[in-house]
Coordinates of C-alpha atoms in Angstrom, one line a residue:
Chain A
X373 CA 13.5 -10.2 -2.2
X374 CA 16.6 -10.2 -5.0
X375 CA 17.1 -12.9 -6.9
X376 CA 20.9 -13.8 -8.1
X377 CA 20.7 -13.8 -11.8
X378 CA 25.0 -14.7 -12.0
X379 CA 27.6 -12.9 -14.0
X380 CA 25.2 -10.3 -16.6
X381 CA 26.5 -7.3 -18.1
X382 CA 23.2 -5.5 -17.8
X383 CA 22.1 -2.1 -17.6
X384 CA 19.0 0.3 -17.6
X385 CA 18.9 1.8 -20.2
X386 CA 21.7 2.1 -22.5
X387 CA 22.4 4.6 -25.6
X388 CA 21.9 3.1 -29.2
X389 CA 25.3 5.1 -31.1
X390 CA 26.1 4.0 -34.6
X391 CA 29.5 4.1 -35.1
X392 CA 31.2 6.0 -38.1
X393 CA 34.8 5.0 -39.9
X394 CA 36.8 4.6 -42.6
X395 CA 37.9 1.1 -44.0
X396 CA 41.0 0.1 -45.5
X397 CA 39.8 1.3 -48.8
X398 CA 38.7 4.6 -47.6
X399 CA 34.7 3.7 -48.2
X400 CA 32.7 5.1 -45.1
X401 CA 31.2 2.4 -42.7
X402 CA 28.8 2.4 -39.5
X403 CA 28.0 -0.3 -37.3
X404 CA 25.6 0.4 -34.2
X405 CA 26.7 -0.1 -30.7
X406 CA 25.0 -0.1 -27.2
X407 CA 27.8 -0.7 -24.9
X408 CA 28.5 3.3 -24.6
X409 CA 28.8 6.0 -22.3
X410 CA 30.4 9.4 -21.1
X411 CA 33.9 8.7 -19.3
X412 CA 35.3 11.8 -18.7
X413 CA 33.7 15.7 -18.6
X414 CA 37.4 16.9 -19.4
X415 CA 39.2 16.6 -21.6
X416 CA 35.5 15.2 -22.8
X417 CA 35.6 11.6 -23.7
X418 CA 33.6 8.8 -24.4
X419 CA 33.7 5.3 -24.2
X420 CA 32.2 2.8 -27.0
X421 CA 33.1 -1.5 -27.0
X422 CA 33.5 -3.0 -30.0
X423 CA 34.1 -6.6 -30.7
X424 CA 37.5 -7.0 -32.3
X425 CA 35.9 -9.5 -35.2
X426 CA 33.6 -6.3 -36.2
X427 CA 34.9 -5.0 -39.7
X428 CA 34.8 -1.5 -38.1
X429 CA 37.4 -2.5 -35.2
X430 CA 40.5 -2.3 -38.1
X431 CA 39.1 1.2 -39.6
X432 CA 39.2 2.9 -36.0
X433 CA 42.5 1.1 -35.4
X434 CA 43.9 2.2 -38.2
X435 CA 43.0 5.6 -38.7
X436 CA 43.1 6.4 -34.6
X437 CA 39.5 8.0 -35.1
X438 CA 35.3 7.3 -35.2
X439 CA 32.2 8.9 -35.0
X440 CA 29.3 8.4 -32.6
X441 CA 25.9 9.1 -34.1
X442 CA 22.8 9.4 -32.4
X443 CA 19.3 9.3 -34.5
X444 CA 16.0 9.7 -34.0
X445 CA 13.7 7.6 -33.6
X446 CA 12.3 7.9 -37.3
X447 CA 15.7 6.3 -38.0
X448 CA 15.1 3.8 -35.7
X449 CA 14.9 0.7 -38.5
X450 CA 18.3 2.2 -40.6
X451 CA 20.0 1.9 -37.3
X452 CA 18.5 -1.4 -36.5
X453 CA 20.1 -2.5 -40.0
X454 CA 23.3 -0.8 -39.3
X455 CA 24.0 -3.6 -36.5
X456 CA 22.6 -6.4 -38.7
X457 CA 25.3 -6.3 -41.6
X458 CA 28.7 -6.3 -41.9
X459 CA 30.3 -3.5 -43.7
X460 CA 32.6 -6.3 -45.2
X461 CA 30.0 -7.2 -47.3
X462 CA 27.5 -4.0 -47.9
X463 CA 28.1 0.1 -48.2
X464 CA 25.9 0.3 -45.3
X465 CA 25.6 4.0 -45.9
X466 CA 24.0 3.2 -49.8
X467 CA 21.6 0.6 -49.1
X468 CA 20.2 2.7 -46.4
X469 CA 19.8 5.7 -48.0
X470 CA 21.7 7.7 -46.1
X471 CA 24.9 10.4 -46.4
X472 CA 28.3 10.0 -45.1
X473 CA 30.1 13.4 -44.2
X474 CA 33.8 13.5 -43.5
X475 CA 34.4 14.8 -39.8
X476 CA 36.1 18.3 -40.0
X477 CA 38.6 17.3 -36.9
X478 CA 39.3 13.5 -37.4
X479 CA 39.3 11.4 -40.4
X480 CA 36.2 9.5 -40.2
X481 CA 32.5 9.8 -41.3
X482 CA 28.9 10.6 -39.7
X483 CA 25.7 10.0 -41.1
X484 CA 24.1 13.7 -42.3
X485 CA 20.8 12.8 -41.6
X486 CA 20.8 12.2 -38.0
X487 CA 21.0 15.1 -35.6
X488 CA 24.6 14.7 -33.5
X489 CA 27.6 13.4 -34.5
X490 CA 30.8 13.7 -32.1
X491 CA 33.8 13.7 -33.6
X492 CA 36.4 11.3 -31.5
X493 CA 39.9 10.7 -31.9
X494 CA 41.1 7.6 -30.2
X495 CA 42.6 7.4 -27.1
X496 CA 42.9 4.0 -25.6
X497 CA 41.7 0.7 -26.8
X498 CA 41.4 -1.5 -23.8
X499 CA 41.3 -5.2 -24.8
X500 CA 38.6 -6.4 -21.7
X501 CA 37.6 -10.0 -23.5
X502 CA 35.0 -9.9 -26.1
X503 CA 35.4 -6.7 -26.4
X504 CA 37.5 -3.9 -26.8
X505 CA 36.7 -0.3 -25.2
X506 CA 37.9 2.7 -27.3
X507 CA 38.1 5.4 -25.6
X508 CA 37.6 8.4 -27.8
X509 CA 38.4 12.3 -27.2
X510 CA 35.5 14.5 -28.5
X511 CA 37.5 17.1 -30.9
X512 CA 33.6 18.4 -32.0
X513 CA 30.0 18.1 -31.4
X514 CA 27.6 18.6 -33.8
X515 CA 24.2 19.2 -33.9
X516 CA 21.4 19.9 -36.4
X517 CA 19.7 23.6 -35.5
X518 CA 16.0 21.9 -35.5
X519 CA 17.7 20.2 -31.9
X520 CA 18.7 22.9 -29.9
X521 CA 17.1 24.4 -27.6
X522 CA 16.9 27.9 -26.3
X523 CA 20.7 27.6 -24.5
X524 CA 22.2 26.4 -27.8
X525 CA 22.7 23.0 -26.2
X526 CA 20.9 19.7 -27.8
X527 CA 17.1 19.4 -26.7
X528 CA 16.3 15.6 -25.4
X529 CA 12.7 15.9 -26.5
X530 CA 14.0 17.0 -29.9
X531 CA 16.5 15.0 -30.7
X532 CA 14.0 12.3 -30.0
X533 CA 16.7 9.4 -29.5
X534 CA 15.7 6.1 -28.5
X535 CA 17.2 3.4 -25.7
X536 CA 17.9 -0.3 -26.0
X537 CA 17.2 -2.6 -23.4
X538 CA 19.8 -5.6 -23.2
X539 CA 18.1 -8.4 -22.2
X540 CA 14.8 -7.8 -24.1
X541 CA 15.7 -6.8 -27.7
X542 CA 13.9 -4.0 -27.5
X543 CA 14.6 -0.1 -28.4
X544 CA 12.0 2.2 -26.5
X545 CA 11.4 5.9 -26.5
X546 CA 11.9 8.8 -24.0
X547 CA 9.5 9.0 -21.9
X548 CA 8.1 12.5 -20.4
X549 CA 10.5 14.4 -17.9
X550 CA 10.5 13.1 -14.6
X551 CA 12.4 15.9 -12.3
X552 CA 15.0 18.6 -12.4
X553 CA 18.7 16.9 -11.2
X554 CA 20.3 18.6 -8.5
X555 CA 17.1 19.6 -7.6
X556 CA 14.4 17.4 -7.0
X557 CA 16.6 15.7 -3.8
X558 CA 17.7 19.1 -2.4
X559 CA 15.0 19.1 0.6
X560 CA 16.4 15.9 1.8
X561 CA 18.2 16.0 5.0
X562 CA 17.6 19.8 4.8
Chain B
X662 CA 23.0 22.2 -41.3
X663 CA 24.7 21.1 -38.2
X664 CA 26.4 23.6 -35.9
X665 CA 29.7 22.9 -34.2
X666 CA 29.6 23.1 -30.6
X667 CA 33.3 22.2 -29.8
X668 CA 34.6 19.6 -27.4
X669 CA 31.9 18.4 -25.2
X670 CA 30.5 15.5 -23.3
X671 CA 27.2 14.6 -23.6
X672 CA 25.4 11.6 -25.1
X673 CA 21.5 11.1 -25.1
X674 CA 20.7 9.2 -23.4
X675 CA 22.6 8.2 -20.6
X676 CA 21.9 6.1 -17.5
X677 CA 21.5 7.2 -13.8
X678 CA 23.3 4.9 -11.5
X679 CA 23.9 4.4 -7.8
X680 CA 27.4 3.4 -7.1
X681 CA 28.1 1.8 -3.7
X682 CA 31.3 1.9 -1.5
X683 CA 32.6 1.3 1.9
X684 CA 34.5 4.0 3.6
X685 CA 37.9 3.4 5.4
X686 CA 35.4 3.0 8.8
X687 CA 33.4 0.6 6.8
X688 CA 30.4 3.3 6.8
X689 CA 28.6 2.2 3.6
X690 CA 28.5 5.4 1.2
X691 CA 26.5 5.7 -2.1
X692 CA 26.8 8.2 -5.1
X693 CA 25.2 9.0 -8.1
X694 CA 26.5 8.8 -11.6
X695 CA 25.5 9.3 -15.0
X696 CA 29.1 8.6 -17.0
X697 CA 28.5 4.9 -17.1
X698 CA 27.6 2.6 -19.1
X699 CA 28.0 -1.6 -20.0
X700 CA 31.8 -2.2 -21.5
X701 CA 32.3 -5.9 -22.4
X702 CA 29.6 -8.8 -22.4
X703 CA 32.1 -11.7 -21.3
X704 CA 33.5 -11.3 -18.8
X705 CA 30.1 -9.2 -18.4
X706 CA 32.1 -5.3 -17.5
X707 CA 30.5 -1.9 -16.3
X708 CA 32.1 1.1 -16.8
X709 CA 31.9 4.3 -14.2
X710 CA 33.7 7.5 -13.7
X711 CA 34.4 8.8 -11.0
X712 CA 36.2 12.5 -10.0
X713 CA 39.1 11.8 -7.5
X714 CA 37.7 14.3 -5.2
X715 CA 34.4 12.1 -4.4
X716 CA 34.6 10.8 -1.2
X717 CA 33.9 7.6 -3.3
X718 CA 37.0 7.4 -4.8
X719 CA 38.9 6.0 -1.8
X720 CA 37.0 3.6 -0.6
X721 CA 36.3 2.1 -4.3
X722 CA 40.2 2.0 -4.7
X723 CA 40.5 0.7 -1.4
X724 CA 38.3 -2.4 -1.3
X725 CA 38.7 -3.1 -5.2
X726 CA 35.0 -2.9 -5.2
X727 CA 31.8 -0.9 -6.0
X728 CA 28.3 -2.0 -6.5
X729 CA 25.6 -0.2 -9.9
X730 CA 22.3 0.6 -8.3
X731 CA 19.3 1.1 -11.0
X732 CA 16.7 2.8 -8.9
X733 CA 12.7 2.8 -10.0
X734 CA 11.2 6.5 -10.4
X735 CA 9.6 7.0 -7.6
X736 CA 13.2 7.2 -5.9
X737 CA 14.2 10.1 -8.2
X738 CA 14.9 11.9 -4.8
X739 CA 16.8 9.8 -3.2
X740 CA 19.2 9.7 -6.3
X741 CA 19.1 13.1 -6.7
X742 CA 20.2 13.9 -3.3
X743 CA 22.8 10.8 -3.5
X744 CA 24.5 13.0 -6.0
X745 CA 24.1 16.6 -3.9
X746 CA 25.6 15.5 -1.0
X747 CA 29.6 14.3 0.4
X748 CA 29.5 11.0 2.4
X749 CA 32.4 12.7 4.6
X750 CA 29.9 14.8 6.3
X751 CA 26.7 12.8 6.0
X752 CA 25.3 9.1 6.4
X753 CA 23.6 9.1 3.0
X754 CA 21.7 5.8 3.9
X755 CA 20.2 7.1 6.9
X756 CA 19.4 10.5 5.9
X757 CA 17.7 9.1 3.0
X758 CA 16.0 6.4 5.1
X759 CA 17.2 3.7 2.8
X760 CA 19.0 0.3 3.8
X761 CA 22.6 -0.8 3.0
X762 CA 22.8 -4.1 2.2
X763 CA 26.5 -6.2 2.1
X764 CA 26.8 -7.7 -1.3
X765 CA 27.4 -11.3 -1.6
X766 CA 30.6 -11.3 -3.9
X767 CA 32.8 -8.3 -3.3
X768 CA 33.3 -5.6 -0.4
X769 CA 30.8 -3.2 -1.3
X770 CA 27.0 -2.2 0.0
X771 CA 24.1 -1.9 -2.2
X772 CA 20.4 -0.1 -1.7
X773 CA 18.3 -2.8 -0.9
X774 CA 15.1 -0.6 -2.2
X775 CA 16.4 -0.2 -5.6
X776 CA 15.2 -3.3 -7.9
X777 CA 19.0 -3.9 -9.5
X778 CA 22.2 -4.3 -7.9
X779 CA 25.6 -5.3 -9.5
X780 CA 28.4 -6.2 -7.7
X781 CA 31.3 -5.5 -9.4
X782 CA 35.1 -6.6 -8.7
X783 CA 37.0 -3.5 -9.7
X784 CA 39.5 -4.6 -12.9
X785 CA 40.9 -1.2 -13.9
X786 CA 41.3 2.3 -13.0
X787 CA 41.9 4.4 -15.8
X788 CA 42.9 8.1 -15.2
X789 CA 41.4 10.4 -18.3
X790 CA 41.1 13.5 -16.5
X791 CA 38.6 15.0 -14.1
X792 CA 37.1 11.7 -14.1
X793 CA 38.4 8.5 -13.4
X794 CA 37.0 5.2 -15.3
X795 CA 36.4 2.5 -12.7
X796 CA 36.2 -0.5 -14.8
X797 CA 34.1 -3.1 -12.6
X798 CA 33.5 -7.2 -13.7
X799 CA 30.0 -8.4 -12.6
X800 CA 30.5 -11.2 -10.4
X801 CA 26.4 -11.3 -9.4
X802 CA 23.6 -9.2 -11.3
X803 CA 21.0 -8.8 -8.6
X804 CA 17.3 -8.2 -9.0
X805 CA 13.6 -8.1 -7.1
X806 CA 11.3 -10.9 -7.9
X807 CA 9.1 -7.9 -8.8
X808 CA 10.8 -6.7 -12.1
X809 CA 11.3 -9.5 -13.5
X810 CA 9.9 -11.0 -17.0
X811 CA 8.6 -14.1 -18.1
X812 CA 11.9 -15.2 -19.3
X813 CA 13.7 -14.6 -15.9
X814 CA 15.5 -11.0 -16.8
X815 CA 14.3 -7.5 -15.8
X816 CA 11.4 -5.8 -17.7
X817 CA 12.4 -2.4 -18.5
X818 CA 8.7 -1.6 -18.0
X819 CA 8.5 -3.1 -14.8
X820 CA 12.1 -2.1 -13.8
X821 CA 11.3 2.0 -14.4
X822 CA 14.9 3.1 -14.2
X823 CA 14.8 7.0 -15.6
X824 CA 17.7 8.8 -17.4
X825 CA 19.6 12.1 -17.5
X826 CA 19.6 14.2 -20.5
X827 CA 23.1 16.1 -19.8
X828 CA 23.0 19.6 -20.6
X829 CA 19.8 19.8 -19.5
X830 CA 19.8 18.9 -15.5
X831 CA 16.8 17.2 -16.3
X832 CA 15.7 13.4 -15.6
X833 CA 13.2 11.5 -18.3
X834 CA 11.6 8.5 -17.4
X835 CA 11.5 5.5 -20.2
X836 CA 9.1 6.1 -23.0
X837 CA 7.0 3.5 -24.9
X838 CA 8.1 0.6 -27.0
X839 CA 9.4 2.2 -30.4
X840 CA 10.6 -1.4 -32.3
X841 CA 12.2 -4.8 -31.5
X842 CA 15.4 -4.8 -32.1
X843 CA 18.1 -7.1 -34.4
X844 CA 14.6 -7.1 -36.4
X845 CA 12.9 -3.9 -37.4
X846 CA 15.4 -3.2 -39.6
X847 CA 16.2 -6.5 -41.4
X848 CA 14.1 -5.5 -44.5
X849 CA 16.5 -3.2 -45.5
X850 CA 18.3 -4.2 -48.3
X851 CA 17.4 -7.6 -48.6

């Protein structure tokens, strides 16, 4: 039997992204988002929501461009941090230890150390209450060698991110492979 | 080093979800989707696309309403095949021997097996390209006695929803606990 839990925006599981612009002042800031996703296979977009009182939310504005990171999970506690602090207040990417590259297509920064970065100029910002999606046009994707696997194309299991669960607090691993898609259901109905 | 691998779509990870629809007949239809993801915490929003050419498509547009299904692993088949098959030639639900249930708050059906269901009013359709975003407001977050935790939300653990690693046709279940977070990484910098 469900139970009605109301109005919750909740979902199973989402993507940890940390988010890479430029402020006013040109210093490079990151903030970590979960409420991201694909939108659109081509042209290739994704989707990120960002509260408009976030100190990032003026930098992507402004410069019509961000990042999406994705780190592993030994990153998991520099990520963590990265959604604790404003960027107002702290170079986020100097207390944690970490590099900030300037994207070769748009004109904002990714963190060097972890192992994809997509390169996104904005498309729409989409003012839905709270938050505001930006929708962002991949110009690049890149990836560190040590993730590809043998087609050239990122390797779950080595890029090793992790998941958050709303509702809980909690980032988990990836778990072990479950089944081959658009496969596994094929002798259904067949 | 990184390596540029040009404009392309893929995020790790991102969720599987069952969207349900009515048909023009009222024939409950379901698809699977992985281009989703939570857009705005109040009012709570879920973000999916959608190609135009899904039998989907219509009957989303034409109610104003879709439901999210997160399904437990050990329905990997019947999601798999929700997203290998057209609705126009096939009874999905009945093929699959799953149950269609009407949801409470908008025009839509939802799986009944699965341990989530969100019924979602459809706010906004945004063209981007070969997808289309349907942006949906949760009016009811739905969810079996069963997953729950102690504090009256699902448990991930309990819940077992898997993910798709794009690029890789491949579905991962949900790994261990890696770190709490707003937490792990608080002793950075301070």
């Amino acid at each position: 039997m469900k139970r009605s839990l109301g109005p919750r925006a909740l979902l199973y599981p989402t993507p940890v992204v940390v988010v890479g612009s430029y402020d006013s002042a040109g210093k490079p800031n990151v903030m970590t988002a979960a409420w991201a996703g694909v939108c659109c296979s081509r042209p290739p977009c994704l989707a990120v929501s960002i509260r408009p009182s976030r100190y990032s939310y003026e930098g992507i504005t402004r410069r019509q461009a961000f990042t999406l990171g994705i780190a592993s999970a030994e990153h998991v506690r520099q990520v963590d941090y990265f959604g604790l602090v404003s960027g107002v207040a702290e170079d986020k990417f100097a207390v944690a230890g970490l590099t900030p590259v300037r994207a070769d297509t748009v004109d904002a920064p990714y963190v060097a150390e972890f192992p994809i970065a997509l390169e996104c100029r904005l498309l729409h910002a989409i003012d839905l209450g709270v938050h505001t999606q930006f929708i962002g046009e991949v110009l690049d994707f890149k990836a560190d060698e040590s993730v590809l696997g043998p087609e050239g194309l990122p390797d779950i299991e080595k890029v090793r991110p992790f998941l958050y669960a709303p509702g809980q607090s909690t980032y988990f691993e990836v778990g072990p492979r479950l089944a081959r898609a658009f496969a596994v259901g094929k002798d259904i109905g067949g």
